[in-house]
C-alpha positions as a Python dict, from the first residue, in 0.01 Angstrom:
ca = {
    (1, 'X'): (0, 0, 0),
    (2, 'X'): (140, -187, -313),
    (3, 'X'): (442, -390, -338),
    (4, 'X'): (643, -101, -451),
    (5, 'X'): (554, 124, -155),
    (6, 'X'): (598, -168, 104),
    (7, 'X'): (953, -221, -38),
    (8, 'X'): (1015, 167, -22),
    (9, 'X'): (915, 168, 319),
    (10, 'X'): (1150, -123, 406),
    (11, 'X'): (1445, 52, 229),
    (12, 'X'): (1382, 371, 436),
    (13, 'X'): (1386, 151, 746),
    (14, 'X'): (1724, 13, 629),
    (15, 'X'): (1850, 372, 597),
    (16, 'X'): (1765, 434, 954),
    (17, 'X'): (1918, 79, 1076),
    (18, 'X'): (2240, 136, 929),
    (19, 'X'): (2274, 473, 1066),
    (20, 'X'): (2193, 343, 1412),
    (21, 'X'): (2380, 37, 1403),
    (22, 'X'): (2712, 262, 1302),
    (23, 'X'): (2624, 499, 1589),
    (24, 'X'): (2599, 220, 1818),
    (25, 'X'): (2925, 81, 1713),
    (26, 'X'): (3085, 424, 1759),
    (27, 'X'): (2983, 428, 2131),
    (28, 'X'): (3130, 68, 2145),
    (29, 'X'): (3432, 200, 2012),
    (30, 'X'): (3426, 460, 2295),
    (31, 'X'): (3374, 200, 2570),
    (32, 'X'): (3685, 20, 2441),
    (33, 'X'): (3883, 319, 2476),
    (34, 'X'): (3722, 425, 2824),
    (35, 'X'): (3820, 68, 2940),
    (36, 'X'): (4199, 143, 2782),
    (37, 'X'): (4212, 475, 2990),
    (38, 'X'): (4107, 321, 3286),
    (39, 'X'): (4385, 20, 3259),
    (40, 'X'): (4647, 286, 3196),
    (41, 'X'): (4530, 503, 3505),
    (42, 'X'): (4555, 224, 3754),
    (43, 'X'): (4873, 92, 3590),
    (44, 'X'): (4709, -255, 3568),
    (45, 'X'): (4891, -560, 3394),
    (46, 'X'): (4564, -679, 3257),
    (47, 'X'): (4485, -648, 2908),
    (48, 'X'): (4180, -514, 2747),
    (49, 'X'): (3855, -746, 2835),
    (50, 'X'): (3618, -708, 2563),
    (51, 'X'): (3418, -988, 2632),
    (52, 'X'): (3205, -947, 2949),
    (53, 'X'): (2945, -1227, 2972),
    (54, 'X'): (2725, -1038, 3253),
    (55, 'X'): (2684, -750, 3024),
    (56, 'X'): (2609, -926, 2713),
    (57, 'X'): (2347, -1132, 2890),
    (58, 'X'): (2181, -821, 3038),
    (59, 'X'): (2177, -678, 2670),
    (60, 'X'): (2002, -1020, 2522),
    (61, 'X'): (1759, -1030, 2845),
    (62, 'X'): (1653, -644, 2801),
    (63, 'X'): (1602, -728, 2401),
    (64, 'X'): (1347, -995, 2494),
    (65, 'X'): (1180, -775, 2729),
    (66, 'X'): (1123, -510, 2472),
    (67, 'X'): (1004, -725, 2203),
    (68, 'X'): (633, -720, 2114),
    (69, 'X'): (649, -930, 1785),
    (70, 'X'): (617, -1028, 1519),
    (71, 'X'): (999, -1136, 1556),
    (72, 'X'): (1060, -1381, 1809),
    (73, 'X'): (1265, -1339, 2118),
    (74, 'X'): (1515, -1588, 1967),
    (75, 'X'): (1528, -1418, 1653),
    (76, 'X'): (1617, -1071, 1783),
    (77, 'X'): (1874, -1230, 2021),
    (78, 'X'): (2037, -1387, 1757),
    (79, 'X'): (2049, -1034, 1552),
    (80, 'X'): (2219, -883, 1874),
    (81, 'X'): (2454, -1172, 1913),
    (82, 'X'): (2599, -1071, 1583),
    (83, 'X'): (2594, -691, 1664),
    (84, 'X'): (2764, -750, 1979),
    (85, 'X'): (3010, -992, 1799),
    (86, 'X'): (3081, -701, 1543),
    (87, 'X'): (3137, -456, 1821),
    (88, 'X'): (3394, -641, 2057),
    (89, 'X'): (3579, -717, 1729),
    (90, 'X'): (3594, -351, 1673),
    (91, 'X'): (3742, -289, 2045),
    (92, 'X'): (4007, -549, 1997),
    (93, 'X'): (4102, -852, 1752),
    (94, 'X'): (3935, -1138, 1927),
    (95, 'X'): (4067, -1497, 1818),
    (96, 'X'): (3898, -1804, 1970),
    (97, 'X'): (4036, -2171, 1960),
    (98, 'X'): (3805, -2457, 1989),
    (99, 'X'): (3826, -2830, 2001),
    (100, 'X'): (3767, -3035, 1666),
    (101, 'X'): (3721, -2914, 1324),
    (102, 'X'): (3499, -2659, 1161),
    (103, 'X'): (3146, -2787, 1209),
    (104, 'X'): (3206, -2975, 1528),
    (105, 'X'): (2996, -2936, 1843),
    (106, 'X'): (3245, -2736, 2008),
    (107, 'X'): (3270, -2484, 1715),
    (108, 'X'): (2918, -2458, 1705),
    (109, 'X'): (2889, -2361, 2070),
    (110, 'X'): (3171, -2096, 2024),
    (111, 'X'): (2974, -1942, 1729),
    (112, 'X'): (2674, -1941, 1971),
    (113, 'X'): (2857, -1753, 2228),
    (114, 'X'): (3103, -1519, 2018),
    (115, 'X'): (2894, -1466, 1685),
    (116, 'X'): (3056, -1465, 1342),
    (117, 'X'): (3286, -1158, 1369),
    (118, 'X'): (3554, -1313, 1558),
    (119, 'X'): (3848, -1525, 1444),
    (120, 'X'): (3818, -1887, 1479),
    (121, 'X'): (4115, -2142, 1542),
    (122, 'X'): (4032, -2515, 1527),
    (123, 'X'): (4257, -2739, 1747),
    (124, 'X'): (4315, -3110, 1738),
    (125, 'X'): (4288, -3189, 2108),
    (126, 'X'): (4205, -3039, 2450),
    (127, 'X'): (4558, -3107, 2609),
    (128, 'X'): (4760, -3266, 2340),
    (129, 'X'): (4645, -3640, 2410),
    (130, 'X'): (4310, -3708, 2425),
    (131, 'X'): (4054, -3587, 2133),
    (132, 'X'): (3694, -3525, 2289),
    (133, 'X'): (3371, -3320, 2247),
    (134, 'X'): (3088, -3221, 2336),
    (135, 'X'): (2737, -3067, 2536),
    (136, 'X'): (2834, -2851, 2812),
    (137, 'X'): (3130, -2598, 2731),
    (138, 'X'): (3325, -2352, 2899),
    (139, 'X'): (3511, -2035, 2805),
    (140, 'X'): (3877, -1995, 2946),
    (141, 'X'): (4046, -1704, 2910),
    (142, 'X'): (4354, -1511, 3121),
    (143, 'X'): (4317, -1178, 3257),
    (144, 'X'): (4620, -1041, 3108),
    (145, 'X'): (4861, -1053, 2797),
    (146, 'X'): (4608, -1141, 2523),
    (147, 'X'): (4830, -1103, 2208),
    (148, 'X'): (4681, -1245, 1907),
    (149, 'X'): (4933, -1455, 1704),
    (150, 'X'): (4968, -1737, 1437),
    (151, 'X'): (4709, -1993, 1411),
    (152, 'X'): (4850, -2354, 1460),
    (153, 'X'): (4725, -2680, 1548),
    (154, 'X'): (4808, -2701, 1929),
    (155, 'X'): (4604, -2793, 2230),
    (156, 'X'): (4308, -2545, 2343),
    (157, 'X'): (4477, -2501, 2666),
    (158, 'X'): (4805, -2424, 2564),
    (159, 'X'): (4691, -2181, 2280),
    (160, 'X'): (4531, -1964, 2557),
    (161, 'X'): (4817, -2003, 2793),
    (162, 'X'): (5078, -1870, 2551),
    (163, 'X'): (4836, -1593, 2457),
    (164, 'X'): (4813, -1729, 2061),
    (165, 'X'): (4434, -1684, 2111),
    (166, 'X'): (4219, -1465, 2320),
    (167, 'X'): (3984, -1728, 2438),
    (168, 'X'): (3931, -2109, 2421),
    (169, 'X'): (3625, -2325, 2399),
    (170, 'X'): (3638, -2670, 2544),
    (171, 'X'): (3391, -2939, 2631),
    (172, 'X'): (3331, -2966, 2999),
    (173, 'X'): (3040, -3187, 3066),
    (174, 'X'): (2812, -3449, 2863),
    (175, 'X'): (2456, -3523, 2971),
    (176, 'X'): (2514, -3887, 2869),
    (177, 'X'): (2894, -3955, 2972),
    (178, 'X'): (2940, -3707, 3282),
    (179, 'X'): (3234, -3469, 3314),
    (180, 'X'): (3499, -3448, 3068),
    (181, 'X'): (3776, -3552, 3290),
    (182, 'X'): (4085, -3419, 3043),
    (183, 'X'): (3920, -3069, 3065),
    (184, 'X'): (3882, -3065, 3449),
    (185, 'X'): (4254, -3196, 3492),
    (186, 'X'): (4371, -2914, 3262),
    (187, 'X'): (4188, -2641, 3485),
    (188, 'X'): (4335, -2803, 3763),
    (189, 'X'): (4710, -2742, 3651),
    (190, 'X'): (4625, -2458, 3442),
    (191, 'X'): (4668, -2067, 3484),
    (192, 'X'): (4358, -2012, 3292),
    (193, 'X'): (4012, -1913, 3430),
    (194, 'X'): (3670, -2020, 3345),
    (195, 'X'): (3492, -1705, 3197),
    (196, 'X'): (3134, -1835, 3096),
    (197, 'X'): (2943, -2153, 3017),
    (198, 'X'): (2684, -2237, 2769),
    (199, 'X'): (2452, -2557, 2687),
    (200, 'X'): (2430, -2701, 2363),
    (201, 'X'): (2169, -2955, 2227),
    (202, 'X'): (2345, -3227, 2060),
    (203, 'X'): (2174, -3377, 1766),
    (204, 'X'): (2332, -3683, 1578),
    (205, 'X'): (2232, -3791, 1236),
    (206, 'X'): (2287, -4153, 1063),
    (207, 'X'): (2382, -4096, 673),
    (208, 'X'): (2371, -4387, 454),
    (209, 'X'): (2281, -4454, 73),
    (210, 'X'): (2108, -4794, 179),
    (211, 'X'): (1791, -4914, 392),
    (212, 'X'): (1860, -4932, 766),
    (213, 'X'): (1828, -5310, 778),
    (214, 'X'): (2123, -5335, 479),
    (215, 'X'): (2360, -5128, 733),
    (216, 'X'): (2679, -5325, 852),
    (217, 'X'): (2918, -5066, 953),
    (218, 'X'): (2875, -4730, 1103),
    (219, 'X'): (3181, -4509, 1133),
    (220, 'X'): (3163, -4220, 1403),
    (221, 'X'): (3359, -4038, 1690),
    (222, 'X'): (3376, -4253, 2003),
    (223, 'X'): (3178, -3969, 2169),
    (224, 'X'): (2880, -3962, 1928),
    (225, 'X'): (2874, -4363, 1953),
    (226, 'X'): (2824, -4308, 2321),
    (227, 'X'): (2546, -4061, 2248),
    (228, 'X'): (2369, -4302, 2058),
    (229, 'X'): (2417, -4630, 2225),
    (230, 'X'): (2060, -4716, 2322),
    (231, 'X'): (1926, -4634, 1972),
    (232, 'X'): (2212, -4826, 1785),
    (233, 'X'): (2125, -5115, 2017),
    (234, 'X'): (1769, -5097, 1936),
    (235, 'X'): (1783, -5048, 1562),
    (236, 'X'): (2127, -5160, 1486),
    (237, 'X'): (2244, -5420, 1714),
    (238, 'X'): (2429, -5611, 1460),
    (239, 'X'): (2629, -5343, 1305),
    (240, 'X'): (2995, -5287, 1353),
    (241, 'X'): (3098, -4947, 1523),
    (242, 'X'): (3419, -4814, 1375),
    (243, 'X'): (3597, -4514, 1560),
    (244, 'X'): (3700, -4227, 1350),
    (245, 'X'): (3843, -3882, 1437),
    (246, 'X'): (3605, -3574, 1478),
}
């Protein structure tokens, strides 16, 4: 086949893919309606749970099992992550609170778990006092009364507890610093529950317009300094480390 014919074949496949995606979305909507009918039949106080980690993991595992290339398992799973993100957003509006600004590690962990079709709400702190970040994240959510409301800068736990958001993403454990105590303390006193967890590989980058030997001051979050302490001690032992917010 020549280039024009190859593109025509791809376009034809796209026609089928769009049709099948919308057919899948229709069934996903019916799943949501069936869940609502079952809740109503049992007079349960629980709100509709559209995020089911075990079911999503089973779908992703099945996709990998069915895959025979040339796409990698990771590529196909990333595609299905977005398909499922769009599906749960059709069933119900989902707002996810996370620690730190857009682009933080918690934000990255949230997107990896929930995809791009949900609404994200950045929060300044875990509990209103102690900024933090990082590596192992957990997803907290109530089993009832998830009413999405305004987005404001309050702590992640309070946002979930007050039903301003559907789920919250908080750092739980760091391979270099151990457990995040603020998170553990809030789980001890909070009514929210852990729904799932994920592992995020953290990479740090040193940005400068100067040669390494000319660097005198380094600005970063305290958590990041802790993660690269050994590297800084080896390569920039005399540089002044200045703490800034996330």
